[in-house]
Coordinates of C-alpha atoms and ligand atoms in Angstrom, one line a residue:
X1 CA 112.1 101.4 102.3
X2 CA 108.6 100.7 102.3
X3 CA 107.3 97.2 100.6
X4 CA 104.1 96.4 99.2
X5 CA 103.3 92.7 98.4
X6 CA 101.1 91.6 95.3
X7 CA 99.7 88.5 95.2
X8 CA 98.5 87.1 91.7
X9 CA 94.8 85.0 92.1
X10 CA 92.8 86.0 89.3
X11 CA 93.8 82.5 87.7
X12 CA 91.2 79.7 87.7
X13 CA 92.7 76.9 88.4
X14 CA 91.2 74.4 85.1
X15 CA 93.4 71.6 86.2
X16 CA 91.4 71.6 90.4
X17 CA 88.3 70.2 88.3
X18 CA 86.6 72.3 90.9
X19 CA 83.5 74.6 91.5
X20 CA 86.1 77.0 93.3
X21 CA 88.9 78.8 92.7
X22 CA 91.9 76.8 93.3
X23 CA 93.7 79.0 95.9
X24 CA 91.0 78.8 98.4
X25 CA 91.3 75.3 98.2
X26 CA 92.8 74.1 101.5
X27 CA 96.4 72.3 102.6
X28 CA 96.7 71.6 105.7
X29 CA 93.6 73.0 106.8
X30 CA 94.5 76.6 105.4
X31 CA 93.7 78.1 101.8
X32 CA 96.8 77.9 99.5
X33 CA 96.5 81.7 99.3
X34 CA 96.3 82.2 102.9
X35 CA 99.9 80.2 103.1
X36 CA 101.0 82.9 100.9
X37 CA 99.9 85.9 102.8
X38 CA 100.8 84.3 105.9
X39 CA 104.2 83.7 104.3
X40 CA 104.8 87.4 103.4
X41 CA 103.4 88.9 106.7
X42 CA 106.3 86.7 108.5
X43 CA 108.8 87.9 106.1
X44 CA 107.8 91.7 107.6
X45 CA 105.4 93.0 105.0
X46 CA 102.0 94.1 106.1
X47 CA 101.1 96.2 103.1
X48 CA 99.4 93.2 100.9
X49 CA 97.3 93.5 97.6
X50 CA 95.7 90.5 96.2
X51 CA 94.7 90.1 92.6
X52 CA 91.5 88.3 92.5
X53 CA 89.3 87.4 89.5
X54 CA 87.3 84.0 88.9
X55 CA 85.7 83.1 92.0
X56 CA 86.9 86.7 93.6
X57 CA 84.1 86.6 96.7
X58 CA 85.4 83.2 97.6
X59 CA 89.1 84.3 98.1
X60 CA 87.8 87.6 99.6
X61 CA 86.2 85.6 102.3
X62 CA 89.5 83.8 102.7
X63 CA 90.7 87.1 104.0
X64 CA 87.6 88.4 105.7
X65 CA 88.3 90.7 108.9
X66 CA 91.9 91.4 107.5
X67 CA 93.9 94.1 106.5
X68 CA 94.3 92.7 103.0
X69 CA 93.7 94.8 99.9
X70 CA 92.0 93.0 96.9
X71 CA 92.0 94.7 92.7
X72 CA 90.0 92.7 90.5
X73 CA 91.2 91.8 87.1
X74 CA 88.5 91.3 85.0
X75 CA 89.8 89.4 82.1
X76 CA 93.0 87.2 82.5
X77 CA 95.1 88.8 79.9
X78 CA 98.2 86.8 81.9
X79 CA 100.9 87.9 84.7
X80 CA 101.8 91.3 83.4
X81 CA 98.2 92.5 82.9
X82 CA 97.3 90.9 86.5
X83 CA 99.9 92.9 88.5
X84 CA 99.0 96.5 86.4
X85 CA 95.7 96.2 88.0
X86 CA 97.9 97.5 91.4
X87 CA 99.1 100.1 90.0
X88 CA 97.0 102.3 91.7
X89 CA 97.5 100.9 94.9
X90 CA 101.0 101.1 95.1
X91 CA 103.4 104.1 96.1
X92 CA 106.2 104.6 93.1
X93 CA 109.0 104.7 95.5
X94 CA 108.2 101.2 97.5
X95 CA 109.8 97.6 96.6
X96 CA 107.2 95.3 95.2
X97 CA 106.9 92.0 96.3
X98 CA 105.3 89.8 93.2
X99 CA 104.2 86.0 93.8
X100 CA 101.6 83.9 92.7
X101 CA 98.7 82.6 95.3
X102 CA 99.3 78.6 94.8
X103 CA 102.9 78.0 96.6
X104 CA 101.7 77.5 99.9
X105 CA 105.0 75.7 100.5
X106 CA 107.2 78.7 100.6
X107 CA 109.2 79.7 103.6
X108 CA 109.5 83.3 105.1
X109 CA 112.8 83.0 105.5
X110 CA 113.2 83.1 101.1
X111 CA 111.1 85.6 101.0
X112 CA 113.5 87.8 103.6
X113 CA 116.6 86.5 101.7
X114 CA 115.0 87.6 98.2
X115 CA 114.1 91.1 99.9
X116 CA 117.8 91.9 101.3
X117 CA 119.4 90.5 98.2
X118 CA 117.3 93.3 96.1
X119 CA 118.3 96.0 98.4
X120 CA 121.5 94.9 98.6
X121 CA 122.3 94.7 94.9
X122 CA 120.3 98.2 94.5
X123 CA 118.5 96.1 91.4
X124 CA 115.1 97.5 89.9
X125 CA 114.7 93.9 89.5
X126 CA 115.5 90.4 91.2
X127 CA 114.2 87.5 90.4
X128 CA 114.5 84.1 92.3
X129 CA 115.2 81.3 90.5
X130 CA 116.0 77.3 90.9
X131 CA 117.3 74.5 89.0
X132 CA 114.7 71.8 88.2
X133 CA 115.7 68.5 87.0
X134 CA 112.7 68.5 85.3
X135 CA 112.1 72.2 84.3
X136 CA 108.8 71.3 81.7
X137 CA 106.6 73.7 82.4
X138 CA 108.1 76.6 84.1
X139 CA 109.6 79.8 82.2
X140 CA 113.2 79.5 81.5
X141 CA 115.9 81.7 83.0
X142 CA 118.3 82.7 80.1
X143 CA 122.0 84.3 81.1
X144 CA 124.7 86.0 78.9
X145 CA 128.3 84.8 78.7
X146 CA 128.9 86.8 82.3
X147 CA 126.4 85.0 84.2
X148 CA 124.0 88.0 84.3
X149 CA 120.2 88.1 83.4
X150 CA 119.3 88.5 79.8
X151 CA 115.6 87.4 79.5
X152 CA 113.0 84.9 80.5
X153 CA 111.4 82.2 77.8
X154 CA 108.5 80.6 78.3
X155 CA 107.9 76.9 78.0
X156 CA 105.6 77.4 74.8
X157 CA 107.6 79.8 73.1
X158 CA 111.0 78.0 74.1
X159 CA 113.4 76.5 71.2
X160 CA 114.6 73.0 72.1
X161 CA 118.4 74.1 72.9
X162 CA 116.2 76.8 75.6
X163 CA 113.9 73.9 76.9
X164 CA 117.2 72.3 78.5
X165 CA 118.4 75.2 80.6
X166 CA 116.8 73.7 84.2
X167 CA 117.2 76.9 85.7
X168 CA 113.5 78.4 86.1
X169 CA 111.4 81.5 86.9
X170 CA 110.0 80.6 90.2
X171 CA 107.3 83.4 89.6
X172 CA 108.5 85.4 92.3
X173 CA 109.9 88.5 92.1
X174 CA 111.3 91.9 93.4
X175 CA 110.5 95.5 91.7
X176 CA 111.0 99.1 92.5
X177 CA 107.3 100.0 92.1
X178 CA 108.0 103.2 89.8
X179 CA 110.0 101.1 87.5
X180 CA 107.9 98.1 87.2
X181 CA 104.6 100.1 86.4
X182 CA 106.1 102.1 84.1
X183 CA 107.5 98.8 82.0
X184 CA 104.2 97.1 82.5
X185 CA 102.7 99.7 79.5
X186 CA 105.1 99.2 77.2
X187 CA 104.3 95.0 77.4
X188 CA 103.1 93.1 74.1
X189 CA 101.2 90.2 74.2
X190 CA 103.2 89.1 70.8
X191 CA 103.9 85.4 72.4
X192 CA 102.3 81.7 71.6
X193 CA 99.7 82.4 74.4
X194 CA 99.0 85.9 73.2
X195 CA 99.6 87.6 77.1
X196 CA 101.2 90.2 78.7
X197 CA 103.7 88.4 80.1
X198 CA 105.5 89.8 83.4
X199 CA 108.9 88.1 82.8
X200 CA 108.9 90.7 79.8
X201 CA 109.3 93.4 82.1
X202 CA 112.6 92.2 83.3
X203 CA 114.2 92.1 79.9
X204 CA 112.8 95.6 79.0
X205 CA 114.5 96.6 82.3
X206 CA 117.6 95.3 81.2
X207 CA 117.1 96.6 78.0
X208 CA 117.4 100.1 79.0
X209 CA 120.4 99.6 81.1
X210 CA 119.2 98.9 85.0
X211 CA 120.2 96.2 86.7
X212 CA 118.5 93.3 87.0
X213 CA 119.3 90.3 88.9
X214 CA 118.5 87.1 89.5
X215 CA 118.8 84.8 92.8
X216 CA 119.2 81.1 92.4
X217 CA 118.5 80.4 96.4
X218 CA 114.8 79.0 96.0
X219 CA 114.4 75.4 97.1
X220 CA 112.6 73.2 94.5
X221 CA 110.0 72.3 96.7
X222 CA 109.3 75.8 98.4
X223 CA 108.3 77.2 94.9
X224 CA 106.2 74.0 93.7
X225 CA 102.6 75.0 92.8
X226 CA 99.5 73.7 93.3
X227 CA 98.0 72.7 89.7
X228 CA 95.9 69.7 90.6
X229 CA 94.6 67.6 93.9
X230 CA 97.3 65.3 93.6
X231 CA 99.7 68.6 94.2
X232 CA 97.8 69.8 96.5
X233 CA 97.9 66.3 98.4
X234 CA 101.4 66.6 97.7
X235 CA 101.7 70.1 99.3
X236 CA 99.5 68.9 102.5
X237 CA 101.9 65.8 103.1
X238 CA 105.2 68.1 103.5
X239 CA 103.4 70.9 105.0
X240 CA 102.1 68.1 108.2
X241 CA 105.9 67.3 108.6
X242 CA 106.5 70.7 108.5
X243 CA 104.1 71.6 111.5
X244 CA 104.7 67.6 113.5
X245 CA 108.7 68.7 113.2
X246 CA 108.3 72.0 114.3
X247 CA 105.8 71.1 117.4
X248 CA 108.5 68.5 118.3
X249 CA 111.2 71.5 118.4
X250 CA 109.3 73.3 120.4
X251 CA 109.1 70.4 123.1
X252 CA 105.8 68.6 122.1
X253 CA 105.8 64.8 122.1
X254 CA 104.0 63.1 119.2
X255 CA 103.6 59.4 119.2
X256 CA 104.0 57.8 115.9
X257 CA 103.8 61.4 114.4
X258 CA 102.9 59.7 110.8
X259 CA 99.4 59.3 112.2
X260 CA 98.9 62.7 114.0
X261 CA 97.6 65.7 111.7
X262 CA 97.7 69.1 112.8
X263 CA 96.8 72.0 111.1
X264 CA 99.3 74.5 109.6
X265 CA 97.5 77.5 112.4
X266 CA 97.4 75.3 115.5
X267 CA 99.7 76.0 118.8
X268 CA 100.4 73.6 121.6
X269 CA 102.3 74.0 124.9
X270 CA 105.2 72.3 126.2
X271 CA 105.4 68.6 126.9
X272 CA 102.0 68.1 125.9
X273 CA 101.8 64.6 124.3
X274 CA 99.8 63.4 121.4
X275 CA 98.4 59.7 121.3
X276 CA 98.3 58.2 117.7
X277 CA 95.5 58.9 115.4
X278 CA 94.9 62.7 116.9
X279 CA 93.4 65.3 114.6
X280 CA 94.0 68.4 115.6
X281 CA 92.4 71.2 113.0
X282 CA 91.3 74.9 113.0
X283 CA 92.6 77.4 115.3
X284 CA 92.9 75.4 118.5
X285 CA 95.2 76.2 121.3
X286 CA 96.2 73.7 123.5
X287 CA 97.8 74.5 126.7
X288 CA 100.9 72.6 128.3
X289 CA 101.4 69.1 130.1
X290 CA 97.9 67.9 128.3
X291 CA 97.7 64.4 127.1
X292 CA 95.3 64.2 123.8
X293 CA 94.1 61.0 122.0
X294 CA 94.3 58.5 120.9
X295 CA 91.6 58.6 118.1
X296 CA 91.1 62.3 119.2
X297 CA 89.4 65.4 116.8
X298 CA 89.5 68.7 118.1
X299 CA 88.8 71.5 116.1
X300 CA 88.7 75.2 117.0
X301 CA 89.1 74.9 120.7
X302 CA 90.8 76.4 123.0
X303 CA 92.4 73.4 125.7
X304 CA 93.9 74.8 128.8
X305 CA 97.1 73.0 130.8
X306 CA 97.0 69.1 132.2
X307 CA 94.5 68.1 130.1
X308 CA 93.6 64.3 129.6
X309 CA 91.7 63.7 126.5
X310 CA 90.8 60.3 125.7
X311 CA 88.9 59.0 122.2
X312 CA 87.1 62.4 121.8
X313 CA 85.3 64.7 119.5
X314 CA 86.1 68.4 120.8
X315 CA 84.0 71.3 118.2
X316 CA 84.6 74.8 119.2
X317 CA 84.6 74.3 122.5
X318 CA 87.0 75.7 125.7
X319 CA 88.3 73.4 128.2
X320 CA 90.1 74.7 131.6
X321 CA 93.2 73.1 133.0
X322 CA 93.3 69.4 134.7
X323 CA 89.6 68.6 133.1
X324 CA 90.0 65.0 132.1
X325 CA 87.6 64.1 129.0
X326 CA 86.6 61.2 127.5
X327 CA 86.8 58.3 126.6
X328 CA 84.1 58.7 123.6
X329 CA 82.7 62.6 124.9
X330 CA 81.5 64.9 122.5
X331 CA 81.7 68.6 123.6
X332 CA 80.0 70.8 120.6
X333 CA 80.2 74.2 120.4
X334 CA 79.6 76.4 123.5
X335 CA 80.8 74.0 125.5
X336 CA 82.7 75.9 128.4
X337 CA 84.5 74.0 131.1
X338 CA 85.5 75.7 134.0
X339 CA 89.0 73.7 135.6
X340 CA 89.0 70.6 136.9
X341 CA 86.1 69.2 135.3
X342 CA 85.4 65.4 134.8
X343 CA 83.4 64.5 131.5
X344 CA 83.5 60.7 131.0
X345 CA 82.1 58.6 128.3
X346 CA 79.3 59.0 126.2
X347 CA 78.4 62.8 127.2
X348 CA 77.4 65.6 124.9
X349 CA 77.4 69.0 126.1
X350 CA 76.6 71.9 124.2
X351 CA 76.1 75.0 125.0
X352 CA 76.3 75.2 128.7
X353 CA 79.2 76.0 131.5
X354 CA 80.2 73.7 133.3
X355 CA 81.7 75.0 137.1
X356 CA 84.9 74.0 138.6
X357 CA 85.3 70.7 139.9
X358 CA 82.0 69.2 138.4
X359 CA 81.5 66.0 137.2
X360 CA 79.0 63.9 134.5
X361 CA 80.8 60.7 134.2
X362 CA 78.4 58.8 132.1
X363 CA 76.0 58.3 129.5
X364 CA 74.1 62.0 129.8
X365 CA 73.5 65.0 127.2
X366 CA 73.5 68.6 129.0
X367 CA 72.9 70.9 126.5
X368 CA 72.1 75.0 126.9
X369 CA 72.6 74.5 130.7
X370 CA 74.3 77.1 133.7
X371 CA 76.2 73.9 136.1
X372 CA 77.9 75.4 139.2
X373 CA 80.9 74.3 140.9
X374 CA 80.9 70.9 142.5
X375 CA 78.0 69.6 140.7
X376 CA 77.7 66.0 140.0
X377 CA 75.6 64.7 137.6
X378 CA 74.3 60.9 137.8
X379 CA 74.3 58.4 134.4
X380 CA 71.9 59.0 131.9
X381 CA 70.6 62.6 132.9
X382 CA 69.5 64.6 130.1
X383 CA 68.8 68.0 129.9
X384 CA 65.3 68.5 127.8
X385 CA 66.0 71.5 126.2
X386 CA 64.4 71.4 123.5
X387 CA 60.5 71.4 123.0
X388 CA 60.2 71.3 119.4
X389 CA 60.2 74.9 119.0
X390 CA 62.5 77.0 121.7
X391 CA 65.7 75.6 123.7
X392 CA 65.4 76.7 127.3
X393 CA 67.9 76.7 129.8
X394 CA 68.5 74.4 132.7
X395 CA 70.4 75.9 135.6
X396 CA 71.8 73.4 138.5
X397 CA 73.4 75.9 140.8
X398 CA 76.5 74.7 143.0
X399 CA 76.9 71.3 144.8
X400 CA 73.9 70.2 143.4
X401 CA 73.7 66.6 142.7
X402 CA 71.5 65.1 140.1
X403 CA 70.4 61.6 140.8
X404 CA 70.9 58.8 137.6
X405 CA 68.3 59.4 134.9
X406 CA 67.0 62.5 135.7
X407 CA 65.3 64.1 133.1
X408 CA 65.7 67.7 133.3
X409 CA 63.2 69.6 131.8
X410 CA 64.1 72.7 130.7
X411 CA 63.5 75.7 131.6
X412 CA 64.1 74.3 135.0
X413 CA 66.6 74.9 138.3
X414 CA 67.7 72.9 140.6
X415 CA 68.7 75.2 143.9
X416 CA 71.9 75.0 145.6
X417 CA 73.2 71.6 147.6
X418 CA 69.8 70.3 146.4
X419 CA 69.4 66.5 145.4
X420 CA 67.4 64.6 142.7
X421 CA 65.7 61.1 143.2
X422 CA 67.2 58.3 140.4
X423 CA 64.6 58.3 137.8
X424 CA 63.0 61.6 138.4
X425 CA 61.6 64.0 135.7
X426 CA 61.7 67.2 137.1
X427 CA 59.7 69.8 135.5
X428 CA 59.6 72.4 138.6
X429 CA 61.7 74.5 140.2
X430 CA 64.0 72.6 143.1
X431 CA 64.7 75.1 146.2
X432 CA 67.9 75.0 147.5
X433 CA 68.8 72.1 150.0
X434 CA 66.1 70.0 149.1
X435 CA 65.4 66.5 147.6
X436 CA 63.4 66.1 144.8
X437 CA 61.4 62.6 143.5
X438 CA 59.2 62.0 140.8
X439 CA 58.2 58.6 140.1
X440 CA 56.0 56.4 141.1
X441 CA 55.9 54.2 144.1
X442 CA 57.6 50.8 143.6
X443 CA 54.9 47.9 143.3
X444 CA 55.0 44.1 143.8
X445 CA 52.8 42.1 142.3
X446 CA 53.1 37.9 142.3
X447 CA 54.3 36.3 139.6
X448 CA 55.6 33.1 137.8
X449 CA 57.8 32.6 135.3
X450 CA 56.0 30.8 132.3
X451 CA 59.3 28.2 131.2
X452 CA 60.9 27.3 135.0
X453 CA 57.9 27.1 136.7
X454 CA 59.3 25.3 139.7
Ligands
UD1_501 C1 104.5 81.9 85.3 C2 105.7 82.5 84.7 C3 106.7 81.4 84.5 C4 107.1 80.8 85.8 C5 105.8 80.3 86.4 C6 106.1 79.8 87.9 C7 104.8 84.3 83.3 C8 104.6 84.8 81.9 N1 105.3 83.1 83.4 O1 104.0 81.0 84.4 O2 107.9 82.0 83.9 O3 108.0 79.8 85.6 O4 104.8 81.3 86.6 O5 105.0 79.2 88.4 O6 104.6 85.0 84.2 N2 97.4 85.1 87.0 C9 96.5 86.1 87.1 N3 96.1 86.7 86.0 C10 96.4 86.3 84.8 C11 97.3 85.2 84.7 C12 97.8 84.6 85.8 O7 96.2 86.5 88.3 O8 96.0 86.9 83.8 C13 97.9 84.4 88.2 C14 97.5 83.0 88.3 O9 96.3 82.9 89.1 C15 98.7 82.4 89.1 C16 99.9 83.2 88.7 O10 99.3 84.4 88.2 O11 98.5 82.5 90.5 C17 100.7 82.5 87.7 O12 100.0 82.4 86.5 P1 100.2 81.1 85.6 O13 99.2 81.2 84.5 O14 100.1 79.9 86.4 O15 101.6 81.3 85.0 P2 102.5 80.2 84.4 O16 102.1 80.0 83.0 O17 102.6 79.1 85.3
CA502 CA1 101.5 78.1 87.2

């Protein structure tokens, strides 16, 4: 049978204190709501509408380039109104999939449970529940004397014998799409908070004879939403451990993992090993047998195999196998390193390739440059690309070999095999196989010393 997910983010979020919505706020360095739809794609369902009111462009960007479907709700009438803005969207004879956008720590593997039991059962309604040691808060899951479903009750309209049940509505649920939609216009919003309530669809349902069932499988912390920043720090703690345990499954090392944080979208090969204090964000996709950090950032970058990267700053750059980094580089965006490239301390690059088997060891800034393979460029050469105005290029074809604080000013290139004097400013075009000098001819001059005049 076909499913169709809906994911409910029209809410706010009051409690986030916060210019945004609260489920494009980010744990683990993915939107809450992404975690969700990530979450239900895993579990096999591709078909996925989302719900979207306050802040509605923000969580639309969230999803920008995807296959994702968004309804608006205009007002926030509460759960019930929020998923009959779907209704159109959704094919009578599919399974619904309902869940709210804030419980970014929910597993796949739940979801797929949830999904089979429906099926299984044949049930125009499932909903998964837990048991909470402290339920405050959450609806309450009320049973009849056989154990089966009678009705939901939320917190504020609860009686005190109702607030001690501690099994609660984890807010995620399973419909047959004709039956739910139907339900949803017969809803009321005769409660304390005066909504349409979706838990009142499942009592309705059961009212009128289908079945309705309820599965008590949900981990307490899988279902745990985000209300605040302390939750969401909360959240970005386990879903780190989450991501160090997994890479450590899957054969990464991480040394002292406590200090290592990886984001949630991040893939790394095989007996790669992480130094303390590593940072490792974005998409980035690290090949196998590297060793990053310590004190290491990467973000967005794509690393390939036996990499060494020592104290580092890596933006949005790509890195070929055996290149050896660091200490204290800084590749920005653009940067493109063909294999077995050397970049040693206190280099910038930006913009530019660099060709197999070159080399700037020290102290230089190459930015919007063309380097061959086998280049070596001395300490302290710069690139000049910039002139205030335009960046121009600066190409050094291959085996060239740039002498120590060379000024390169772009747009300028240096021919092949050709070599630059120490010192030089070169503002010309070099030929190939040549040597070229610019400064001026070394002087001496007598002189004394003022102090040790002796
Ligand atoms: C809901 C359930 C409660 C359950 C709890 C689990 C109802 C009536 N109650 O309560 O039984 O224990 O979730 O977390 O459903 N939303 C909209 N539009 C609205 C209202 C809500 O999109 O008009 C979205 C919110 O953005 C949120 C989700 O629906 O993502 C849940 O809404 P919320 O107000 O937090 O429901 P609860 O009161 O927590
Ligand atoms: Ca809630």
């Amino acid at each position: 049978m076909a499913h169709t997910a809906v994911i409910l983010a029209a809410g706010k979020g009051v409690r986030m204190k916060s210019n945004l919505p609260k489920v494009v706020h980010k744990a683990a360095g993915k939107p809450l709501v992404a975690h969700v739809a990530d979450a239900v794609r895993v579990a096999g369902i591709e078909d996925i509408i989302i719900v979207v009111g306050h802040g509605r462009e923000e969580v639309q960007k969230v999803f920008a380039g995807d296959q994702v479907k968004f309804v608006t709700q205009e007002q926030q009438l509460g759960t019930g109104h929020a998923l009959q803005q779907a209704e159109g969207m959704v094919d009578p004879g599919n399974t619904v999939l309902v869940l709210a956008g804030d419980i970014p720590l929910l597993r796949p593997s739940t979801l797929k449970v949830l999904l089979d039991y429906h099926q299984k059962q044949q049930a125009q309604a499932t909903v998964l529940t837990t048991h909470l040691q402290e339920p405050t808060g959450y609806g309450r899951v009320l049973r009849d004397q056989n154990g089966g479903f009678l009705r939901i009750v939320e917190e504020k309209d609860a009686s005190p014998e109702e607030k001690n049940i501690t099994e609660i509505n984890s807010g995620i649920y399973c419909f047959n799409a004709g039956s739910v939609f139907r339900v949803l216009h017969q809803l009321q919003p005769a409660n304390a908070q005066g909504e349409y309530y979706l838990t009142d669809v499942l009592e309705i349902l059961k009212g009128e004879g289908h079945r309705v069932e309820v599965m008590s499988a949900a981990e307490p912390e899988e279902i745990h939403g985000v209300n605040d920043r302390i939750q969401l720090a909360q959240a970005e703690k386990i879903l780190r451990r989450r991501k160090n345990h997994q890479l450590m499954r899957d054969g990464v090392t991480l040394v002292e993992p406590d200090s290592i944080i990886i984001d949630s979208d991040v893939t790394i090969g095989r007996d790669t090993v992480l130094m303390p204090f590593t940072l490792i964000q974005g998409k980035t996709v690290i090949g196998e047998g590297c060793e990053i950090g310590p004190w290491t950032n990467i973000n967005d970058s794509i690393i390939g195999n036996r990499v060494i990267i020592e104290s580092s700053r890596v933006k949005e750059a790509e890195i070929g196998d055996d290149c050896i980094i660091g200490p204290y580089a800084y590749l920005r965006p653009g940067a493109f390193l063909h294999n077995k490239v050397k970049v040693g301390d206190f280099v910038e690059v930006k913009q530019s390739q660099i060709g197999e088997g070159s080399k700037i060891p020290h102290l230089s800034y190459v930015g919007d440059a063309l380097v061959g393979k086998e280049v070596n460029i001395g300490a302290g050469t710069i690139t000049c690309n910039y002139d205030g105005q335009h960046k121009h290029q600066t190409i050094l074809e291959d085996y060239a070999f740039i002498g120590s604080n060379t000024n390169l000013v772009a747009p300028v290139r240096i021919g092949e095999s050709s070599v630059t004097g120490a010192g030089s400013t070169i503002t010309r075009d070099v030929p190939a196989q040549s040597l070229a000098v610019e400064r001026a001819d070394q002087r001496i001059v007598p002189w004394k010393k003022k102090k040790h005049d002796h």
